[in-house]
Structures are given as structure tokens and as C-alpha cells.
mmCIF file of C-alpha atoms in Angstrom:
data_model
loop_
_atom_site.group_PDB
_atom_site.id
_atom_site.type_symbol
_atom_site.label_atom_id
_atom_site.label_comp_id
_atom_site.label_asym_id
_atom_site.label_seq_id
_atom_site.Cartn_x
_atom_site.Cartn_y
_atom_site.Cartn_z
ATOM 1 C CA MET A 1 -15.845 -11.021 25.322
ATOM 2 C CA THR A 2 -13.540 -12.472 22.677
ATOM 3 C CA GLU A 3 -10.233 -13.588 24.119
ATOM 4 C CA ARG A 4 -7.299 -11.452 23.080
ATOM 5 C CA LEU A 5 -4.672 -12.803 20.727
ATOM 6 C CA ASN A 6 -0.990 -12.643 21.651
ATOM 7 C CA VAL A 7 1.438 -10.892 19.289
ATOM 8 C CA ALA A 8 5.183 -10.306 19.299
ATOM 9 C CA VAL A 9 6.714 -7.374 17.432
ATOM 10 C CA VAL A 10 9.959 -8.309 15.655
ATOM 11 C CA GLY A 11 12.105 -5.256 14.976
ATOM 12 C CA ALA A 12 12.404 -2.214 17.236
ATOM 13 C CA GLY A 13 13.715 0.301 14.730
ATOM 14 C CA TYR A 14 11.674 2.925 12.869
ATOM 15 C CA TRP A 15 8.313 1.167 12.440
ATOM 16 C CA GLY A 16 8.354 -1.335 15.298
ATOM 17 C CA PRO A 17 7.482 1.245 18.011
ATOM 18 C CA ASN A 18 4.377 2.294 16.064
ATOM 19 C CA LEU A 19 3.236 -1.321 15.780
ATOM 20 C CA ALA A 20 3.944 -1.935 19.461
ATOM 21 C CA ARG A 21 1.944 1.119 20.520
ATOM 22 C CA ASN A 22 -1.095 0.152 18.446
ATOM 23 C CA PHE A 23 -1.101 -3.504 19.420
ATOM 24 C CA ARG A 24 -0.790 -2.425 23.055
ATOM 25 C CA ALA A 25 -3.826 -0.166 22.696
ATOM 26 C CA SER A 26 -5.931 -2.643 20.701
ATOM 27 C CA PRO A 27 -8.804 -4.489 22.397
ATOM 28 C CA ASP A 28 -8.035 -7.461 20.130
ATOM 29 C CA TRP A 29 -4.411 -7.979 21.117
ATOM 30 C CA ASN A 30 -2.086 -8.613 24.007
ATOM 31 C CA LEU A 31 1.411 -7.356 23.219
ATOM 32 C CA ALA A 32 3.451 -10.347 24.403
ATOM 33 C CA ALA A 33 7.032 -9.461 23.433
ATOM 34 C CA ILE A 34 9.391 -7.087 21.639
ATOM 35 C CA CYS A 35 12.177 -8.891 19.779
ATOM 36 C CA ASP A 36 15.303 -7.242 18.404
ATOM 37 C CA LEU A 37 18.977 -8.189 18.156
ATOM 38 C CA ASP A 38 19.645 -4.916 19.963
ATOM 39 C CA THR A 39 17.968 -5.705 23.279
ATOM 40 C CA GLU A 40 18.614 -2.212 24.647
ATOM 41 C CA ARG A 41 16.655 -0.732 21.767
ATOM 42 C CA ALA A 42 13.925 -3.319 22.305
ATOM 43 C CA GLN A 43 13.798 -2.414 25.995
ATOM 44 C CA ARG A 44 13.294 1.251 25.176
ATOM 45 C CA VAL A 45 10.293 0.351 23.009
ATOM 46 C CA ALA A 46 8.955 -1.958 25.713
ATOM 47 C CA ASP A 47 9.275 0.771 28.337
ATOM 48 C CA SER A 48 7.515 3.276 26.072
ATOM 49 C CA VAL A 49 4.366 1.100 26.004
ATOM 50 C CA GLY A 50 4.276 0.374 29.703
ATOM 51 C CA GLY A 51 6.482 -2.671 29.994
ATOM 52 C CA VAL A 52 6.627 -5.772 27.805
ATOM 53 C CA PRO A 53 8.946 -8.815 27.839
ATOM 54 C CA VAL A 54 12.013 -8.310 25.650
ATOM 55 C CA SER A 55 14.001 -10.902 23.713
ATOM 56 C CA GLY A 56 17.078 -10.835 21.511
ATOM 57 C CA SER A 57 16.287 -14.275 20.065
ATOM 58 C CA LEU A 58 13.751 -14.825 17.295
ATOM 59 C CA ASP A 59 13.919 -18.580 17.905
ATOM 60 C CA GLU A 60 12.925 -18.025 21.526
ATOM 61 C CA VAL A 61 9.905 -15.965 20.522
ATOM 62 C CA LEU A 62 8.774 -18.430 17.854
ATOM 63 C CA ALA A 63 9.119 -21.340 20.264
ATOM 64 C CA ASP A 64 6.656 -19.758 22.696
ATOM 65 C CA PRO A 65 3.347 -21.637 22.273
ATOM 66 C CA GLY A 66 1.441 -18.745 23.805
ATOM 67 C CA ILE A 67 2.262 -16.381 20.936
ATOM 68 C CA ASP A 68 -0.335 -16.488 18.155
ATOM 69 C CA ALA A 69 1.196 -14.040 15.717
ATOM 70 C CA VAL A 70 4.240 -11.943 14.892
ATOM 71 C CA ALA A 71 4.444 -8.465 13.406
ATOM 72 C CA ILE A 72 7.628 -8.007 11.394
ATOM 73 C CA ALA A 73 9.199 -4.555 11.136
ATOM 74 C CA THR A 74 12.667 -5.332 9.796
ATOM 75 C CA PRO A 75 14.438 -4.483 6.494
ATOM 76 C CA ALA A 76 12.827 -6.045 3.408
ATOM 77 C CA ARG A 77 15.864 -8.222 2.693
ATOM 78 C CA THR A 78 15.222 -10.061 6.001
ATOM 79 C CA HIS A 79 11.484 -10.639 5.545
ATOM 80 C CA HIS A 80 11.732 -13.926 3.653
ATOM 81 C CA ALA A 81 13.693 -15.845 6.270
ATOM 82 C CA ILE A 82 11.797 -14.432 9.258
ATOM 83 C CA VAL A 83 8.361 -14.960 7.721
ATOM 84 C CA LEU A 84 9.088 -18.547 6.696
ATOM 85 C CA ALA A 85 10.435 -19.332 10.174
ATOM 86 C CA ALA A 86 7.330 -17.805 11.773
ATOM 87 C CA LEU A 87 4.971 -19.712 9.494
ATOM 88 C CA GLU A 88 6.895 -22.927 10.134
ATOM 89 C CA ALA A 89 6.332 -22.294 13.855
ATOM 90 C CA GLY A 90 2.584 -21.969 13.238
ATOM 91 C CA LYS A 91 2.371 -18.203 13.751
ATOM 92 C CA HIS A 92 0.195 -15.817 11.797
ATOM 93 C CA VAL A 93 2.260 -13.007 10.279
ATOM 94 C CA ILE A 94 1.907 -9.360 9.392
ATOM 95 C CA VAL A 95 4.892 -7.823 7.619
ATOM 96 C CA GLU A 96 5.618 -4.211 6.682
ATOM 97 C CA LYS A 97 5.940 -3.151 3.056
ATOM 98 C CA PRO A 98 7.351 -4.265 0.760
ATOM 99 C CA LEU A 99 6.398 -7.896 1.348
ATOM 100 C CA ALA A 100 9.882 -9.088 0.341
ATOM 101 C CA ASP A 101 12.911 -7.942 -1.620
ATOM 102 C CA THR A 102 12.092 -10.117 -4.661
ATOM 103 C CA ARG A 103 8.883 -11.455 -6.167
ATOM 104 C CA GLU A 104 10.189 -15.021 -6.044
ATOM 105 C CA ARG A 105 10.696 -14.832 -2.286
ATOM 106 C CA GLY A 106 7.345 -13.119 -1.801
ATOM 107 C CA LEU A 107 5.606 -15.896 -3.742
ATOM 108 C CA GLU A 108 7.273 -18.531 -1.557
ATOM 109 C CA MET A 109 5.992 -16.734 1.549
ATOM 110 C CA VAL A 110 2.430 -16.550 0.185
ATOM 111 C CA GLU A 111 2.456 -20.237 -0.748
ATOM 112 C CA ALA A 112 3.832 -21.249 2.674
ATOM 113 C CA ALA A 113 1.033 -19.384 4.457
ATOM 114 C CA ARG A 114 -1.590 -20.885 2.167
ATOM 115 C CA GLU A 115 -0.310 -24.425 2.700
ATOM 116 C CA ARG A 116 -0.443 -24.012 6.490
ATOM 117 C CA GLY A 117 -3.775 -22.219 6.624
ATOM 118 C CA LEU A 118 -2.194 -19.193 8.302
ATOM 119 C CA VAL A 119 -2.823 -15.481 7.755
ATOM 120 C CA LEU A 120 -0.064 -13.588 5.956
ATOM 121 C CA MET A 121 -0.962 -9.903 5.896
ATOM 122 C CA ALA A 122 0.862 -7.007 4.262
ATOM 123 C CA ASP A 123 1.020 -3.884 6.429
ATOM 124 C CA HIS A 124 -0.210 -1.525 3.718
ATOM 125 C CA THR A 125 -1.027 1.081 6.345
ATOM 126 C CA TYR A 126 -2.396 3.774 4.017
ATOM 127 C CA CYS A 127 -5.204 1.421 2.999
ATOM 128 C CA TYR A 128 -6.669 1.733 6.501
ATOM 129 C CA THR A 129 -6.769 5.524 6.632
ATOM 130 C CA PRO A 130 -10.290 7.008 6.669
ATOM 131 C CA ALA A 131 -9.573 8.762 3.363
ATOM 132 C CA VAL A 132 -8.574 5.630 1.448
ATOM 133 C CA LEU A 133 -11.413 3.597 2.962
ATOM 134 C CA LYS A 134 -13.810 6.296 1.741
ATOM 135 C CA ILE A 135 -12.253 6.312 -1.730
ATOM 136 C CA ARG A 136 -12.667 2.530 -1.915
ATOM 137 C CA GLU A 137 -16.319 2.872 -0.883
ATOM 138 C CA LEU A 138 -17.071 5.593 -3.439
ATOM 139 C CA ILE A 139 -15.507 3.614 -6.293
ATOM 140 C CA ALA A 140 -17.253 0.376 -5.247
ATOM 141 C CA ASP A 141 -20.606 2.220 -5.145
ATOM 142 C CA GLY A 142 -20.050 3.552 -8.673
ATOM 143 C CA PHE A 143 -20.055 7.162 -7.474
ATOM 144 C CA LEU A 144 -17.136 8.083 -9.742
ATOM 145 C CA GLY A 145 -18.327 5.917 -12.620
ATOM 146 C CA ASP A 146 -15.851 3.896 -14.658
ATOM 147 C CA ILE A 147 -12.274 4.835 -13.808
ATOM 148 C CA LEU A 148 -10.491 6.692 -16.623
ATOM 149 C CA PHE A 149 -7.177 7.577 -14.979
ATOM 150 C CA ILE A 150 -5.262 7.702 -11.703
ATOM 151 C CA ASP A 151 -2.497 10.256 -11.261
ATOM 152 C CA SER A 152 -0.443 10.022 -8.059
ATOM 153 C CA VAL A 153 2.354 12.260 -6.761
ATOM 154 C CA ARG A 154 4.544 11.362 -3.760
ATOM 155 C CA ILE A 155 7.497 13.733 -3.577
ATOM 156 C CA ASN A 156 9.615 15.346 -0.873
ATOM 157 C CA LEU A 157 13.168 16.174 0.088
ATOM 158 C CA GLY A 158 13.716 12.746 1.583
ATOM 159 C CA LEU A 159 16.355 10.414 2.861
ATOM 160 C CA ILE A 160 18.206 8.674 0.031
ATOM 161 C CA GLN A 161 18.042 5.030 1.035
ATOM 162 C CA PRO A 162 21.269 2.998 0.978
ATOM 163 C CA ASP A 163 19.777 -0.257 -0.324
ATOM 164 C CA VAL A 164 16.788 0.651 -2.549
ATOM 165 C CA ASP A 165 15.897 3.222 -5.192
ATOM 166 C CA VAL A 166 13.050 5.726 -5.013
ATOM 167 C CA PHE A 167 10.635 3.290 -6.665
ATOM 168 C CA TRP A 168 11.064 0.610 -3.985
ATOM 169 C CA ASP A 169 11.037 3.220 -1.221
ATOM 170 C CA LEU A 170 7.979 5.320 -2.122
ATOM 171 C CA ALA A 171 5.944 3.662 -4.884
ATOM 172 C CA PRO A 172 4.735 0.717 -2.738
ATOM 173 C CA HIS A 173 2.435 3.171 -0.951
ATOM 174 C CA ASP A 174 0.738 4.292 -4.164
ATOM 175 C CA LEU A 175 0.646 0.821 -5.703
ATOM 176 C CA SER A 176 -0.894 -0.711 -2.574
ATOM 177 C CA ILE A 177 -3.527 2.045 -2.458
ATOM 178 C CA MET A 178 -4.447 1.488 -6.111
ATOM 179 C CA ASP A 179 -4.629 -2.253 -5.531
ATOM 180 C CA PHE A 180 -6.937 -1.621 -2.555
ATOM 181 C CA ILE A 181 -9.359 0.871 -4.117
ATOM 182 C CA LEU A 182 -9.769 -0.635 -7.589
ATOM 183 C CA PRO A 183 -12.389 -3.389 -7.916
ATOM 184 C CA GLY A 184 -10.483 -6.581 -8.584
ATOM 185 C CA GLY A 185 -7.173 -5.076 -7.460
ATOM 186 C CA LEU A 186 -4.332 -3.653 -9.510
ATOM 187 C CA ASP A 187 -5.054 -5.205 -12.892
ATOM 188 C CA ALA A 188 -2.131 -4.251 -15.128
ATOM 189 C CA SER A 189 -0.146 -6.419 -17.523
ATOM 190 C CA THR A 190 2.777 -4.066 -18.231
ATOM 191 C CA VAL A 191 4.575 -1.134 -16.629
ATOM 192 C CA ALA A 192 6.928 1.491 -18.055
ATOM 193 C CA ALA A 193 9.431 3.145 -15.723
ATOM 194 C CA GLN A 194 11.641 6.172 -16.237
ATOM 195 C CA GLY A 195 14.194 7.029 -13.577
ATOM 196 C CA ALA A 196 16.919 9.619 -13.107
ATOM 197 C CA ASP A 197 19.977 9.793 -10.863
ATOM 198 C CA PRO A 198 21.122 13.425 -11.128
ATOM 199 C CA LEU A 199 23.182 13.143 -7.919
ATOM 200 C CA LYS A 200 25.127 10.094 -9.188
ATOM 201 C CA THR A 201 24.095 7.963 -6.206
ATOM 202 C CA GLY A 202 23.959 4.768 -8.234
ATOM 203 C CA LYS A 203 20.148 4.525 -8.002
ATOM 204 C CA SER A 204 17.088 6.378 -9.259
ATOM 205 C CA CYS A 205 16.211 9.375 -7.065
ATOM 206 C CA VAL A 206 13.409 10.630 -9.330
ATOM 207 C CA GLY A 207 11.004 8.307 -11.064
ATOM 208 C CA TYR A 208 7.816 7.882 -13.068
ATOM 209 C CA LEU A 209 5.693 4.751 -13.483
ATOM 210 C CA THR A 210 3.018 4.320 -16.149
ATOM 211 C CA LEU A 211 0.588 1.407 -15.973
ATOM 212 C CA PRO A 212 -2.166 0.773 -18.530
ATOM 213 C CA LEU A 213 -5.164 -0.568 -16.581
ATOM 214 C CA ALA A 214 -8.074 -2.747 -17.625
ATOM 215 C CA GLY A 215 -10.728 -1.040 -19.718
ATOM 216 C CA GLY A 216 -8.361 1.499 -21.251
ATOM 217 C CA ALA A 217 -7.638 3.452 -18.078
ATOM 218 C CA MET A 218 -4.127 4.587 -17.160
ATOM 219 C CA ALA A 219 -2.302 4.993 -13.858
ATOM 220 C CA HIS A 220 0.697 7.280 -13.439
ATOM 221 C CA ILE A 221 2.936 7.567 -10.357
ATOM 222 C CA HIS A 222 5.566 10.245 -9.723
ATOM 223 C CA VAL A 223 8.054 9.609 -6.898
ATOM 224 C CA ASN A 224 10.923 11.908 -5.974
ATOM 225 C CA TRP A 225 13.480 12.220 -3.162
ATOM 226 C CA LEU A 226 14.765 15.612 -4.367
ATOM 227 C CA SER A 227 11.734 17.903 -4.257
ATOM 228 C CA PRO A 228 12.011 20.879 -1.852
ATOM 229 C CA THR A 229 8.244 20.674 -1.320
ATOM 230 C CA LYS A 230 6.292 17.726 0.028
ATOM 231 C CA ILE A 231 3.259 16.588 -1.951
ATOM 232 C CA ARG A 232 1.025 13.598 -1.266
ATOM 233 C CA GLN A 233 -1.774 13.773 -3.792
ATOM 234 C CA MET A 234 -3.826 11.390 -5.906
ATOM 235 C CA VAL A 235 -6.333 12.346 -8.611
ATOM 236 C CA ILE A 236 -8.838 9.680 -9.695
ATOM 237 C CA GLY A 237 -10.895 10.511 -12.763
ATOM 238 C CA GLY A 238 -14.130 8.704 -13.560
ATOM 239 C CA THR A 239 -16.842 8.946 -16.170
ATOM 240 C CA LYS A 240 -19.188 10.546 -13.596
ATOM 241 C CA ARG A 241 -16.950 12.438 -11.184
ATOM 242 C CA THR A 242 -13.311 13.131 -10.330
ATOM 243 C CA LEU A 243 -11.844 12.742 -6.863
ATOM 244 C CA VAL A 244 -8.780 14.540 -5.495
ATOM 245 C CA TRP A 245 -7.077 13.239 -2.341
ATOM 246 C CA ASP A 246 -4.651 15.636 -0.677
ATOM 247 C CA ASP A 247 -3.220 13.762 2.290
ATOM 248 C CA LEU A 248 -1.451 16.870 3.626
ATOM 249 C CA ASN A 249 -4.682 18.866 3.976
ATOM 250 C CA PRO A 250 -6.387 17.634 7.168
ATOM 251 C CA GLN A 251 -9.216 20.162 6.753
ATOM 252 C CA GLN A 252 -10.210 18.765 3.344
ATOM 253 C CA ARG A 253 -8.426 15.551 2.468
ATOM 254 C CA LEU A 254 -10.998 14.520 -0.151
ATOM 255 C CA SER A 255 -12.687 16.658 -2.775
ATOM 256 C CA VAL A 256 -15.135 15.233 -5.301
ATOM 257 C CA TYR A 257 -15.726 17.272 -8.449
ATOM 258 C CA ASP A 258 -18.797 16.871 -10.607
ATOM 259 C CA ARG A 259 -16.757 18.252 -13.470
ATOM 260 C CA GLY A 260 -15.430 16.507 -16.515
ATOM 261 C CA VAL A 261 -15.823 15.747 -20.175
ATOM 262 C CA ASP A 262 -18.954 14.154 -21.648
ATOM 263 C CA LEU A 263 -18.384 12.393 -24.950
ATOM 264 C CA ALA A 264 -21.472 11.661 -27.009
ATOM 265 C CA LEU A 265 -21.180 10.180 -30.510
ATOM 266 C CA GLN A 266 -23.542 11.853 -32.920
ATOM 267 C CA SER A 267 -23.298 10.473 -36.431
ATOM 268 C CA LYS A 268 -23.654 12.951 -39.257
ATOM 269 C CA GLU A 269 -23.965 10.205 -41.862
ATOM 270 C CA SER A 270 -25.708 7.193 -40.349
ATOM 271 C CA SER A 271 -26.162 5.504 -37.008
ATOM 272 C CA THR A 272 -23.747 2.744 -38.027
ATOM 273 C CA THR A 273 -20.811 4.778 -39.323
ATOM 274 C CA ALA A 274 -20.057 7.065 -36.405
ATOM 275 C CA THR A 275 -16.353 7.838 -36.249
ATOM 276 C CA ALA A 276 -14.051 9.920 -34.105
ATOM 277 C CA ARG A 277 -14.670 12.983 -36.277
ATOM 278 C CA ASP A 278 -18.362 12.802 -35.375
ATOM 279 C CA ALA A 279 -17.690 13.044 -31.648
ATOM 280 C CA ASN A 280 -19.429 15.877 -29.864
ATOM 281 C CA ILE A 281 -17.511 16.845 -26.712
ATOM 282 C CA SER A 282 -19.194 18.807 -23.937
ATOM 283 C CA TYR A 283 -17.751 19.949 -20.632
ATOM 284 C CA ARG A 284 -19.643 19.372 -17.413
ATOM 285 C CA LEU A 285 -19.254 21.935 -14.608
ATOM 286 C CA GLY A 286 -21.075 20.847 -11.489
ATOM 287 C CA ASP A 287 -20.726 20.977 -7.729
ATOM 288 C CA THR A 288 -17.735 20.150 -5.536
ATOM 289 C CA TRP A 289 -18.279 17.981 -2.465
ATOM 290 C CA SER A 290 -15.955 17.174 0.431
ATOM 291 C CA PRO A 291 -17.028 14.184 2.544
ATOM 292 C CA ALA A 292 -16.505 14.407 6.301
ATOM 293 C CA LEU A 293 -13.882 11.945 7.534
ATOM 294 C CA PRO A 294 -13.111 10.731 11.043
ATOM 295 C CA GLU A 295 -9.602 11.307 12.346
ATOM 296 C CA ARG A 296 -8.157 8.032 13.591
ATOM 297 C CA GLU A 297 -4.827 6.266 13.350
ATOM 298 C CA ALA A 298 -4.641 3.854 10.443
ATOM 299 C CA LEU A 299 -2.533 1.331 12.359
ATOM 300 C CA ALA A 300 -5.415 0.771 14.773
ATOM 301 C CA GLY A 301 -7.396 -0.429 11.763
ATOM 302 C CA VAL A 302 -4.489 -2.598 10.666
ATOM 303 C CA ALA A 303 -4.399 -4.309 14.072
ATOM 304 C CA ALA A 304 -8.170 -4.871 14.023
ATOM 305 C CA GLU A 305 -8.104 -6.290 10.478
ATOM 306 C CA PHE A 306 -5.247 -8.680 11.352
ATOM 307 C CA ALA A 307 -7.218 -10.032 14.323
ATOM 308 C CA GLY A 308 -10.408 -10.264 12.259
ATOM 309 C CA ALA A 309 -8.718 -12.261 9.511
ATOM 310 C CA ILE A 310 -7.284 -14.718 12.042
ATOM 311 C CA ARG A 311 -10.552 -15.212 13.944
ATOM 312 C CA GLU A 312 -12.683 -15.475 10.814
ATOM 313 C CA LYS A 313 -10.143 -17.709 9.022
ATOM 314 C CA ARG A 314 -10.081 -15.481 5.939
ATOM 315 C CA ASP A 315 -7.619 -13.455 3.915
ATOM 316 C CA ALA A 316 -6.874 -9.985 5.199
ATOM 317 C CA ARG A 317 -8.012 -7.096 3.006
ATOM 318 C CA THR A 318 -4.330 -6.386 2.383
ATOM 319 C CA SER A 319 -3.286 -10.008 2.100
ATOM 320 C CA GLY A 320 0.019 -11.536 1.146
ATOM 321 C CA ALA A 321 -1.394 -11.812 -2.380
ATOM 322 C CA ALA A 322 -1.921 -8.027 -2.428
ATOM 323 C CA GLY A 323 1.677 -7.553 -1.293
ATOM 324 C CA LEU A 324 2.757 -9.887 -4.074
ATOM 325 C CA ARG A 325 0.923 -7.820 -6.696
ATOM 326 C CA VAL A 326 2.825 -4.738 -5.530
ATOM 327 C CA LEU A 327 6.112 -6.661 -5.663
ATOM 328 C CA SER A 328 5.299 -7.831 -9.179
ATOM 329 C CA VAL A 329 4.949 -4.240 -10.401
ATOM 330 C CA LEU A 330 8.179 -3.169 -8.678
ATOM 331 C CA GLU A 331 10.156 -6.007 -10.276
ATOM 332 C CA ALA A 332 8.663 -5.281 -13.691
ATOM 333 C CA ALA A 333 9.534 -1.596 -13.207
ATOM 334 C CA ALA A 334 13.146 -2.591 -12.574
ATOM 335 C CA GLY A 335 13.060 -4.526 -15.827
ATOM 336 C CA SER A 336 11.691 -1.504 -17.637
ATOM 337 C CA LEU A 337 14.481 0.685 -16.220
ATOM 338 C CA ARG A 338 17.068 -1.773 -17.547
ATOM 339 C CA ALA A 339 15.365 -1.527 -20.948
ATOM 340 C CA ALA A 340 15.573 2.277 -21.022
ATOM 341 C CA GLY A 341 11.922 2.741 -20.141
ATOM 342 C CA ALA A 342 10.360 0.235 -22.520
ATOM 343 C CA PRO A 343 7.166 -1.382 -21.184
ATOM 344 C CA HIS A 344 7.923 -4.571 -19.267
ATOM 345 C CA PRO A 345 5.457 -7.410 -18.626
ATOM 346 C CA ILE A 346 4.199 -7.884 -15.069
ATOM 347 C CA ASP A 347 4.292 -11.444 -13.749
ATOM 348 C CA THR A 348 0.784 -12.187 -12.451
ATOM 349 C CA THR A 349 1.172 -15.881 -11.579
ATOM 350 C CA ASN A 350 0.527 -16.842 -7.972
#
């Protein structure tokens, strides 16, 4: 049996308890500590998973030679300092989204992990849901054909965050999913962002992102804190089939439609002078298929992937580089907002 790795969870707020519970249940991990400045809060998390050592000192946790890795569940503005300290101490790191609060800091984190030969993994939890894993498989197998468009909606009557706008709060989910399911990752050179602040909060509460993708495809993301209804839906159109993912429908999360538009050029003059006016468009109406999906918690897959990357000395499937690509789009979107929605270049250096 492979020896378990030891992990400490840093941050006992909203997400930390979920990480603690899944690491505790994982056959790959021994939950070694819960660390939080509020030790009473940390103790409550520790008690909820059956008892774990608690610490109010990050330095104390990082100095423990028995701890192999840390899972960071703290506000994004704190990620940079904590991750660099953990890497300096020789610990592998998984950090919740977004990777950092700026691309520059995220890049420094990725480079530090690379230089030390350590795993830096982004906790892009949605990427480990059975639905998204199936979408990735179908696209990789060519079942949808070439991707023509991705349309994603993530809206609800949600908590207006004090430190970030709706793009930084909600769009990382959709961007990380697109980066995960598309062969070669999220390959976009520009992004256009439109945001609105009808409540005068000082930040966008409603927003739209448009990203031209490689090969002429387009991705569109709608995020909204003000909708009275909750929608979590993504439509992925291909040349062969179209897939609809409705995350709020547990009975049928995925539907694949053999319906679409077939475009065949038929020249009326010669085979070499076919133009747009010669296009013959036909509509395809075929079957609808819903693949069966297992019901399991995505974070269990996250914990397993983190351990696998460490043991196999490889990048995680949602690596620090993937987190950096998401950060790059978010920063470019902020630039587009400042330019009244004009397309803004995405920094792709790493």
C-alpha cells in the first residue's frame, strides 16, 4: 500500500472545512493540521472531522518536516505570500481559485514552484465533477466535432463581495472549465468585457465576457449577482453535435443533441469560385442523448489528483499554469472594462 501523504489545511473559513473533510476521507492523505489565525474556528473544523492538531501559526506548520503539502483556503490577496512561504519550506501546494489577486503575483508563484520541482495546483473544483470530466472526454474523442461556440451562464441572487467584482467572483469557474475541456487549454488572445453597476456599489454586479477562440470559435460568459433565479448552464456547439450542461438538473446534467446546421458549399459557376452566396445551408435534426454520470464529490477527485501529481512528479491537470491562464483573462477583462468594453490583449507569457 502506498504510504499516505501528510497535508495541512490553511484557512478554516468557508472553503477550508470542505477541504479538511475530503482530505480526511481520502485514502491518499493524512490530515495533519488545521491552521488559522482564529484558533477557535480552526478547532471547530478539527472537531468536525474527528480531531486534528490545530495551529494559529503558519510558520509552525511550515517548519514541520512531517508535512508534505499545504492546502490554502484563504482570501486571494493572501495567496501570494502564503504560497511562496510554503514553497520555500519545500511543501507542495494546492490553492483555491483564483490563483492570486494579480497575474504578476501568480506568475511568480508558478515560477517558484517550477524552480523547486514542487507541485502547485489550482483548486478548480468544477473540473473534477463527473459532468465536466465527461465533457472533456467527449470533446477529446471528437464526439462534438470542431468547437464552434461556448455559451456559459452563471447567475443568481448572490452575495455582493466586498473586495472583488462579479467577474473575479464567478467567472473563474467558467474560465477554468473552458481551459480544462478545450484541447490545448483556453487559447484566446483578446477578451472584451462589459459590466454594469446598477446598485452603485463601486464594482460590476452584472457582466459579460466575449473571447474569440482559435479556429474562429467564440466563447461567451454571463455572470450576474442580481438575478432572482439561479442558472448554471453551459452550451457547447460543435460541427457534429451540441452539448448542454445544466448543473442544477441532477436527473439530466448533460444532454447531447445531434442537431445543428450543415454548411455545404455548392458552386453555381465553377468549383474554384464558390462564394458565400453559393452556400447551401441544411438543418440537421437527430437524436438527443443523455450520458449516465456517477454522483460523487468533486473534491475527492481534487485530493486524488493532488496526490497523484506529487507521487508521479508531474503537473496536476489543473496546474498553476492553468490558474495563471484564468488570471490572465481576468486581468485583461479588467483592462477591457477600463476601455469601455474594447477588446484587450491577454498576456500569455509564462
